[in-house]
């Protein structure tokens, strides 16, 4: 007679509750309760901080003046103009990328900026002559310490050119021969006038160079 043995698998429970989808673990409930109690205790602080930040943002928007951007578009003609046998006279700017980028550098040059500043009399414009808030604070500190000195005309003009250069941006539009001359100002009409003046000054330089050749 064959003996039959039956085995019974016994599953031991180690006492740890499993995290089933339908039941939240006590640790999770404790964390949520602690977070809720923290929010209740700090409700006034959180609300006050939020209101203060919103107020600061609104005040900043009112204090910072709006700025307007105007753009003038130029076409850098890559064609070679030959009126004599020598290719060195009245040649174009070249069709390679470096030649086009060099025109960007010419438009952003300080000599062209200085010419536009003098033509438009921007050395008398408060937007370019008035120091910033930080500049005024530094000036007051220097005066209080007895370190203030009168800037000569050249230094003053250099600062105007620096501010002009900061507001002027020239870029090539993609891989084309189109150049965008952009100027940012507090006055939209002034921004457009300066952007057009920069473009016209550049074109006048090109024409003058060809006439000179």
PDB file of N, CA, C and O in Angstrom, residues 3-60:
ATOM      1  N   UNK A   3       1.866   4.963   0.641  1.00  0.00           N
ATOM      2  CA  UNK A   3       1.459   6.021   1.580  1.00  0.00           C
ATOM      3  C   UNK A   3       1.398   7.353   0.855  1.00  0.00           C
ATOM      4  O   UNK A   3       2.271   7.679   0.051  1.00  0.00           O
ATOM      5  N   UNK A   4       0.383   8.089   1.169  1.00  0.00           N
ATOM      6  CA  UNK A   4       0.190   9.409   0.524  1.00  0.00           C
ATOM      7  C   UNK A   4       0.499  10.492   1.530  1.00  0.00           C
ATOM      8  O   UNK A   4      -0.051  10.488   2.640  1.00  0.00           O
ATOM      9  N   UNK A   5       1.356  11.341   1.106  1.00  0.00           N
ATOM     10  CA  UNK A   5       1.726  12.464   1.995  1.00  0.00           C
ATOM     11  C   UNK A   5       1.168  13.757   1.411  1.00  0.00           C
ATOM     12  O   UNK A   5       1.353  14.042   0.224  1.00  0.00           O
ATOM     13  N   UNK A   6       0.519  14.501   2.176  1.00  0.00           N
ATOM     14  CA  UNK A   6       0.000  15.826   1.740  1.00  0.00           C
ATOM     15  C   UNK A   6       0.718  16.907   2.519  1.00  0.00           C
ATOM     16  O   UNK A   6       0.873  16.798   3.729  1.00  0.00           O
ATOM     17  N   UNK A   7       1.157  17.906   1.774  1.00  0.00           N
ATOM     18  CA  UNK A   7       1.870  19.035   2.403  1.00  0.00           C
ATOM     19  C   UNK A   7       0.984  20.255   2.404  1.00  0.00           C
ATOM     20  O   UNK A   7       0.305  20.535   1.422  1.00  0.00           O
ATOM     21  N   UNK A   8       1.026  20.969   3.496  1.00  0.00           N
ATOM     22  CA  UNK A   8       0.216  22.189   3.634  1.00  0.00           C
ATOM     23  C   UNK A   8       1.156  23.364   3.748  1.00  0.00           C
ATOM     24  O   UNK A   8       2.028  23.383   4.623  1.00  0.00           O
ATOM     25  N   UNK A   9       1.007  24.325   2.830  1.00  0.00           N
ATOM     26  CA  UNK A   9       1.846  25.535   2.858  1.00  0.00           C
ATOM     27  C   UNK A   9       1.261  26.505   3.855  1.00  0.00           C
ATOM     28  O   UNK A   9       0.085  26.853   3.788  1.00  0.00           O
ATOM     29  N   UNK A  10       2.073  26.909   4.764  1.00  0.00           N
ATOM     30  CA  UNK A  10       1.631  27.849   5.796  1.00  0.00           C
ATOM     31  C   UNK A  10       2.272  29.200   5.502  1.00  0.00           C
ATOM     32  O   UNK A  10       3.501  29.297   5.394  1.00  0.00           O
ATOM     33  N   UNK A  11       1.480  30.234   5.359  1.00  0.00           N
ATOM     34  CA  UNK A  11       1.962  31.602   5.083  1.00  0.00           C
ATOM     35  C   UNK A  11       2.060  32.344   6.396  1.00  0.00           C
ATOM     36  O   UNK A  11       1.070  32.483   7.113  1.00  0.00           O
ATOM     37  N   UNK A  12       3.248  32.724   6.706  1.00  0.00           N
ATOM     38  CA  UNK A  12       3.491  33.412   7.966  1.00  0.00           C
ATOM     39  C   UNK A  12       3.339  34.908   7.762  1.00  0.00           C
ATOM     40  O   UNK A  12       3.842  35.477   6.785  1.00  0.00           O
ATOM     41  N   UNK A  13       2.679  35.552   8.671  1.00  0.00           N
ATOM     42  CA  UNK A  13       2.501  36.999   8.632  1.00  0.00           C
ATOM     43  C   UNK A  13       3.484  37.626   9.602  1.00  0.00           C
ATOM     44  O   UNK A  13       3.506  37.275  10.786  1.00  0.00           O
ATOM     45  N   UNK A  14       4.317  38.496   9.088  1.00  0.00           N
ATOM     46  CA  UNK A  14       5.328  39.108   9.952  1.00  0.00           C
ATOM     47  C   UNK A  14       4.809  40.322  10.698  1.00  0.00           C
ATOM     48  O   UNK A  14       5.577  41.052  11.335  1.00  0.00           O
ATOM     49  N   UNK A  15       3.507  40.621  10.549  1.00  0.00           N
ATOM     50  CA  UNK A  15       2.925  41.718  11.319  1.00  0.00           C
ATOM     51  C   UNK A  15       2.950  43.046  10.604  1.00  0.00           C
ATOM     52  O   UNK A  15       2.425  44.028  11.119  1.00  0.00           O
ATOM     53  N   UNK A  16       3.581  43.120   9.410  1.00  0.00           N
ATOM     54  CA  UNK A  16       3.637  44.398   8.686  1.00  0.00           C
ATOM     55  C   UNK A  16       2.466  44.489   7.738  1.00  0.00           C
ATOM     56  O   UNK A  16       2.223  43.567   6.948  1.00  0.00           O
ATOM     57  N   UNK A  17       1.758  45.592   7.757  1.00  0.00           N
ATOM     58  CA  UNK A  17       0.582  45.775   6.903  1.00  0.00           C
ATOM     59  C   UNK A  17       1.038  46.071   5.494  1.00  0.00           C
ATOM     60  O   UNK A  17       1.960  46.839   5.281  1.00  0.00           O
ATOM     61  N   UNK A  18       0.432  45.434   4.538  1.00  0.00           N
ATOM     62  CA  UNK A  18       0.774  45.676   3.135  1.00  0.00           C
ATOM     63  C   UNK A  18       0.034  46.901   2.644  1.00  0.00           C
ATOM     64  O   UNK A  18      -1.101  47.161   3.042  1.00  0.00           O
ATOM     65  N   UNK A  19       0.710  47.601   1.741  1.00  0.00           N
ATOM     66  CA  UNK A  19       0.115  48.816   1.180  1.00  0.00           C
ATOM     67  C   UNK A  19      -0.751  48.417  -0.010  1.00  0.00           C
ATOM     68  O   UNK A  19      -0.271  48.330  -1.147  1.00  0.00           O
ATOM     69  N   UNK A  20      -1.971  48.148   0.239  1.00  0.00           N
ATOM     70  CA  UNK A  20      -2.890  47.810  -0.842  1.00  0.00           C
ATOM     71  C   UNK A  20      -3.394  49.086  -1.475  1.00  0.00           C
ATOM     72  O   UNK A  20      -3.423  50.145  -0.844  1.00  0.00           O
ATOM     73  N   UNK A  21      -3.825  49.020  -2.728  1.00  0.00           N
ATOM     74  CA  UNK A  21      -4.283  50.243  -3.395  1.00  0.00           C
ATOM     75  C   UNK A  21      -5.453  50.900  -2.710  1.00  0.00           C
ATOM     76  O   UNK A  21      -5.622  52.105  -2.774  1.00  0.00           O
ATOM     77  N   UNK A  22      -6.291  50.123  -2.024  1.00  0.00           N
ATOM     78  CA  UNK A  22      -7.482  50.716  -1.432  1.00  0.00           C
ATOM     79  C   UNK A  22      -7.286  51.251  -0.041  1.00  0.00           C
ATOM     80  O   UNK A  22      -8.206  51.827   0.532  1.00  0.00           O
ATOM     81  N   UNK A  23      -6.125  51.046   0.530  1.00  0.00           N
ATOM     82  CA  UNK A  23      -5.901  51.479   1.910  1.00  0.00           C
ATOM     83  C   UNK A  23      -4.618  52.300   1.963  1.00  0.00           C
ATOM     84  O   UNK A  23      -3.593  51.916   1.400  1.00  0.00           O
ATOM     85  N   UNK A  24      -4.669  53.441   2.653  1.00  0.00           N
ATOM     86  CA  UNK A  24      -3.489  54.277   2.835  1.00  0.00           C
ATOM     87  C   UNK A  24      -2.737  53.809   4.063  1.00  0.00           C
ATOM     88  O   UNK A  24      -3.335  53.451   5.079  1.00  0.00           O
ATOM     89  N   UNK A  25      -1.434  53.792   3.959  1.00  0.00           N
ATOM     90  CA  UNK A  25      -0.625  53.342   5.080  1.00  0.00           C
ATOM     91  C   UNK A  25      -0.683  54.360   6.206  1.00  0.00           C
ATOM     92  O   UNK A  25      -0.885  55.560   5.968  1.00  0.00           O
ATOM     93  N   UNK A  26      -0.521  53.908   7.469  1.00  0.00           N
ATOM     94  CA  UNK A  26      -0.535  54.858   8.597  1.00  0.00           C
ATOM     95  C   UNK A  26       0.534  55.930   8.467  1.00  0.00           C
ATOM     96  O   UNK A  26       0.333  57.073   8.880  1.00  0.00           O
ATOM     97  N   UNK A  27       1.692  55.589   7.877  1.00  0.00           N
ATOM     98  CA  UNK A  27       2.753  56.586   7.720  1.00  0.00           C
ATOM     99  C   UNK A  27       2.322  57.710   6.771  1.00  0.00           C
ATOM    100  O   UNK A  27       2.584  58.880   7.014  1.00  0.00           O
ATOM    101  N   UNK A  28       1.625  57.334   5.664  1.00  0.00           N
ATOM    102  CA  UNK A  28       1.151  58.342   4.718  1.00  0.00           C
ATOM    103  C   UNK A  28       0.108  59.243   5.371  1.00  0.00           C
ATOM    104  O   UNK A  28       0.117  60.464   5.194  1.00  0.00           O
ATOM    105  N   UNK A  29      -0.811  58.636   6.137  1.00  0.00           N
ATOM    106  CA  UNK A  29      -1.816  59.444   6.822  1.00  0.00           C
ATOM    107  C   UNK A  29      -1.180  60.387   7.819  1.00  0.00           C
ATOM    108  O   UNK A  29      -1.594  61.541   7.979  1.00  0.00           O
ATOM    109  N   UNK A  30      -0.134  59.923   8.499  1.00  0.00           N
ATOM    110  CA  UNK A  30       0.552  60.752   9.474  1.00  0.00           C
ATOM    111  C   UNK A  30       1.250  61.930   8.789  1.00  0.00           C
ATOM    112  O   UNK A  30       1.225  63.059   9.286  1.00  0.00           O
ATOM    113  N   UNK A  31       1.865  61.639   7.622  1.00  0.00           N
ATOM    114  CA  UNK A  31       2.543  62.712   6.887  1.00  0.00           C
ATOM    115  C   UNK A  31       1.552  63.759   6.408  1.00  0.00           C
ATOM    116  O   UNK A  31       1.814  64.967   6.494  1.00  0.00           O
ATOM    117  N   UNK A  32       0.413  63.336   5.883  1.00  0.00           N
ATOM    118  CA  UNK A  32      -0.595  64.286   5.417  1.00  0.00           C
ATOM    119  C   UNK A  32      -1.149  65.113   6.573  1.00  0.00           C
ATOM    120  O   UNK A  32      -1.362  66.319   6.440  1.00  0.00           O
ATOM    121  N   UNK A  33      -1.364  64.464   7.709  1.00  0.00           N
ATOM    122  CA  UNK A  33      -1.890  65.184   8.869  1.00  0.00           C
ATOM    123  C   UNK A  33      -0.871  66.207   9.372  1.00  0.00           C
ATOM    124  O   UNK A  33      -1.222  67.335   9.714  1.00  0.00           O
ATOM    125  N   UNK A  34       0.421  65.797   9.383  1.00  0.00           N
ATOM    126  CA  UNK A  34       1.452  66.741   9.809  1.00  0.00           C
ATOM    127  C   UNK A  34       1.563  67.922   8.867  1.00  0.00           C
ATOM    128  O   UNK A  34       1.757  69.068   9.304  1.00  0.00           O
ATOM    129  N   UNK A  35       1.441  67.666   7.568  1.00  0.00           N
ATOM    130  CA  UNK A  35       1.509  68.753   6.590  1.00  0.00           C
ATOM    131  C   UNK A  35       0.336  69.710   6.762  1.00  0.00           C
ATOM    132  O   UNK A  35       0.488  70.929   6.689  1.00  0.00           O
ATOM    133  N   UNK A  36      -0.864  69.147   6.986  1.00  0.00           N
ATOM    134  CA  UNK A  36      -2.034  69.990   7.182  1.00  0.00           C
ATOM    135  C   UNK A  36      -1.906  70.833   8.448  1.00  0.00           C
ATOM    136  O   UNK A  36      -2.249  72.017   8.454  1.00  0.00           O
ATOM    137  N   UNK A  37      -1.387  70.245   9.520  1.00  0.00           N
ATOM    138  CA  UNK A  37      -1.183  71.010  10.759  1.00  0.00           C
ATOM    139  C   UNK A  37      -0.144  72.100  10.568  1.00  0.00           C
ATOM    140  O   UNK A  37      -0.268  73.204  11.116  1.00  0.00           O
ATOM    141  N   UNK A  38       0.886  71.811   9.778  1.00  0.00           N
ATOM    142  CA  UNK A  38       1.909  72.833   9.503  1.00  0.00           C
ATOM    143  C   UNK A  38       1.300  74.008   8.751  1.00  0.00           C
ATOM    144  O   UNK A  38       1.593  75.176   9.054  1.00  0.00           O
ATOM    145  N   UNK A  39       0.449  73.719   7.759  1.00  0.00           N
ATOM    146  CA  UNK A  39      -0.194  74.803   7.018  1.00  0.00           C
ATOM    147  C   UNK A  39      -1.102  75.631   7.914  1.00  0.00           C
ATOM    148  O   UNK A  39      -1.158  76.863   7.783  1.00  0.00           O
ATOM    149  N   UNK A  40      -1.808  74.983   8.823  1.00  0.00           N
ATOM    150  CA  UNK A  40      -2.695  75.720   9.718  1.00  0.00           C
ATOM    151  C   UNK A  40      -1.903  76.615  10.663  1.00  0.00           C
ATOM    152  O   UNK A  40      -2.295  77.757  10.934  1.00  0.00           O
ATOM    153  N   UNK A  41      -0.761  76.103  11.156  1.00  0.00           N
ATOM    154  CA  UNK A  41       0.041  76.920  12.065  1.00  0.00           C
ATOM    155  C   UNK A  41       0.702  78.091  11.354  1.00  0.00           C
ATOM    156  O   UNK A  41       0.905  79.151  11.935  1.00  0.00           O
ATOM    157  N   UNK A  42       1.055  77.903  10.087  1.00  0.00           N
ATOM    158  CA  UNK A  42       1.774  78.945   9.345  1.00  0.00           C
ATOM    159  C   UNK A  42       0.872  79.663   8.348  1.00  0.00           C
ATOM    160  O   UNK A  42       1.345  80.281   7.415  1.00  0.00           O
ATOM    161  N   UNK A  43      -0.429  79.592   8.536  1.00  0.00           N
ATOM    162  CA  UNK A  43      -1.367  80.177   7.563  1.00  0.00           C
ATOM    163  C   UNK A  43      -1.160  81.687   7.442  1.00  0.00           C
ATOM    164  O   UNK A  43      -1.103  82.232   6.335  1.00  0.00           O
ATOM    165  N   UNK A  44      -1.016  82.366   8.571  1.00  0.00           N
ATOM    166  CA  UNK A  44      -0.848  83.828   8.521  1.00  0.00           C
ATOM    167  C   UNK A  44       0.466  84.214   7.865  1.00  0.00           C
ATOM    168  O   UNK A  44       0.531  85.158   7.063  1.00  0.00           O
ATOM    169  N   UNK A  45       1.513  83.470   8.185  1.00  0.00           N
ATOM    170  CA  UNK A  45       2.815  83.770   7.590  1.00  0.00           C
ATOM    171  C   UNK A  45       2.802  83.550   6.079  1.00  0.00           C
ATOM    172  O   UNK A  45       3.313  84.371   5.309  1.00  0.00           O
ATOM    173  N   UNK A  46       2.190  82.445   5.646  1.00  0.00           N
ATOM    174  CA  UNK A  46       2.121  82.154   4.216  1.00  0.00           C
ATOM    175  C   UNK A  46       1.279  83.206   3.490  1.00  0.00           C
ATOM    176  O   UNK A  46       1.659  83.705   2.418  1.00  0.00           O
ATOM    177  N   UNK A  47       0.130  83.564   4.082  1.00  0.00           N
ATOM    178  CA  UNK A  47      -0.725  84.568   3.448  1.00  0.00           C
ATOM    179  C   UNK A  47      -0.029  85.928   3.393  1.00  0.00           C
ATOM    180  O   UNK A  47      -0.086  86.639   2.380  1.00  0.00           O
ATOM    181  N   UNK A  48       0.644  86.298   4.479  1.00  0.00           N
ATOM    182  CA  UNK A  48       1.348  87.579   4.489  1.00  0.00           C
ATOM    183  C   UNK A  48       2.469  87.629   3.474  1.00  0.00           C
ATOM    184  O   UNK A  48       2.672  88.638   2.788  1.00  0.00           O
ATOM    185  N   UNK A  49       3.219  86.534   3.345  1.00  0.00           N
ATOM    186  CA  UNK A  49       4.305  86.489   2.365  1.00  0.00           C
ATOM    187  C   UNK A  49       3.772  86.585   0.943  1.00  0.00           C
ATOM    188  O   UNK A  49       4.333  87.291   0.093  1.00  0.00           O
ATOM    189  N   UNK A  50       2.670  85.903   0.675  1.00  0.00           N
ATOM    190  CA  UNK A  50       2.074  85.949  -0.664  1.00  0.00           C
ATOM    191  C   UNK A  50       1.609  87.352  -1.013  1.00  0.00           C
ATOM    192  O   UNK A  50       1.858  87.855  -2.114  1.00  0.00           O
ATOM    193  N   UNK A  51       0.939  88.010  -0.070  1.00  0.00           N
ATOM    194  CA  UNK A  51       0.459  89.376  -0.316  1.00  0.00           C
ATOM    195  C   UNK A  51       1.631  90.332  -0.520  1.00  0.00           C
ATOM    196  O   UNK A  51       1.603  91.208  -1.395  1.00  0.00           O
ATOM    197  N   UNK A  52       2.703  90.166   0.278  1.00  0.00           N
ATOM    198  CA  UNK A  52       3.863  91.037   0.147  1.00  0.00           C
ATOM    199  C   UNK A  52       4.536  90.877  -1.208  1.00  0.00           C
ATOM    200  O   UNK A  52       4.925  91.870  -1.848  1.00  0.00           O
ATOM    201  N   UNK A  53       4.667  89.640  -1.669  1.00  0.00           N
ATOM    202  CA  UNK A  53       5.283  89.404  -2.969  1.00  0.00           C
ATOM    203  C   UNK A  53       4.440  89.957  -4.105  1.00  0.00           C
ATOM    204  O   UNK A  53       4.970  90.547  -5.064  1.00  0.00           O
ATOM    205  N   UNK A  54       3.128  89.799  -4.019  1.00  0.00           N
ATOM    206  CA  UNK A  54       2.250  90.353  -5.052  1.00  0.00           C
ATOM    207  C   UNK A  54       2.301  91.873  -5.062  1.00  0.00           C
ATOM    208  O   UNK A  54       2.330  92.504  -6.118  1.00  0.00           O
ATOM    209  N   UNK A  55       2.337  92.477  -3.871  1.00  0.00           N
ATOM    210  CA  UNK A  55       2.442  93.939  -3.791  1.00  0.00           C
ATOM    211  C   UNK A  55       3.755  94.431  -4.381  1.00  0.00           C
ATOM    212  O   UNK A  55       3.798  95.418  -5.117  1.00  0.00           O
ATOM    213  N   UNK A  56       4.841  93.733  -4.070  1.00  0.00           N
ATOM    214  CA  UNK A  56       6.144  94.100  -4.610  1.00  0.00           C
ATOM    215  C   UNK A  56       6.161  93.996  -6.132  1.00  0.00           C
ATOM    216  O   UNK A  56       6.724  94.852  -6.819  1.00  0.00           O
ATOM    217  N   UNK A  57       5.523  92.959  -6.669  1.00  0.00           N
ATOM    218  CA  UNK A  57       5.477  92.796  -8.125  1.00  0.00           C
ATOM    219  C   UNK A  57       4.698  93.920  -8.783  1.00  0.00           C
ATOM    220  O   UNK A  57       5.110  94.467  -9.809  1.00  0.00           O
ATOM    221  N   UNK A  58       3.566  94.301  -8.178  1.00  0.00           N
ATOM    222  CA  UNK A  58       2.749  95.384  -8.748  1.00  0.00           C
ATOM    223  C   UNK A  58       3.501  96.713  -8.695  1.00  0.00           C
ATOM    224  O   UNK A  58       3.517  97.478  -9.657  1.00  0.00           O
ATOM    225  N   UNK A  59       4.143  96.988  -7.560  1.00  0.00           N
ATOM    226  CA  UNK A  59       4.904  98.237  -7.432  1.00  0.00           C
ATOM    227  C   UNK A  59       6.051  98.272  -8.439  1.00  0.00           C
ATOM    228  O   UNK A  59       6.333  99.313  -9.054  1.00  0.00           O
ATOM    229  N   UNK A  60       6.718  97.131  -8.627  1.00  0.00           N
ATOM    230  CA  UNK A  60       7.817  97.077  -9.584  1.00  0.00           C
ATOM    231  C   UNK A  60       7.329  97.359 -10.991  1.00  0.00           C
ATOM    232  O   UNK A  60       7.992  98.067 -11.766  1.00  0.00           O
TER     233      UNK A  60
END
